[in-house]
Amino acid sequence: MKTFDFSDELVALQTALNHFALKLTSNREDAEDLTQDTFLKAIAFQKQFEESTNLRAWTYTIMKNTFINHYRKQARQGTVLDKSVNLFLLNQTNDTCYSAPDSMLREKEIHQAIDNLEYEFKVPFMMYVQGYKYKDIADILELKIGTVKSRIFFTRKKLAKELFGYH
């Protein structure tokens, strides 16, 4: 297919691609972005398109894969999608959530119990609470993974015993 023919047929698919993108994203702006990304990829990979195949199906596949890859990337990054009016949820500060006095006291007691732990138990436990994997903790602290697991296990048991009634 000549470049000029390919471009004409691609532009003829724009309305159908916009509708498909809108079905995928449920947002007009995101749909327009997805359509543009699809056009860019279709033009970039034009040489891989075989003339005997269906251009519409080929571009739909590009769009679907682009949408899926973008969704997975957002999921990995833990991005928060705020669809509220005026981005209310993103603009909301943590200051608007007040803790009750009794929960503040409990939190203080929990932190105090953690602070009272021995260093070799406290550090792996805090790293685990912060989201580190056992292997990462073992590598950073230069310990065997079994040692890390047992220290975290015993720390949890000790804290559960000390903070009985906080279930």
Short mmCIF file of N, CA and C in Angstrom, two decimals, residues 30 33 80 152:
data_model
loop_
_atom_site.label_atom_id
_atom_site.label_comp_id
_atom_site.label_asym_id
_atom_site.label_seq_id
_atom_site.Cartn_x
_atom_site.Cartn_y
_atom_site.Cartn_z
N ASP A 30 -9.33 11.41 27.29
CA ASP A 30 -8.49 10.21 27.24
C ASP A 30 -8.69 9.47 25.93
N ASP A 33 -6.70 11.21 23.26
CA ASP A 33 -5.28 10.89 23.43
C ASP A 33 -4.97 9.48 22.93
N VAL A 80 -3.40 7.38 41.19
CA VAL A 80 -4.78 7.57 41.59
C VAL A 80 -5.50 8.32 40.48
N ILE A 152 10.99 -10.85 62.06
CA ILE A 152 9.70 -10.19 61.83
C ILE A 152 8.58 -10.97 62.50
#
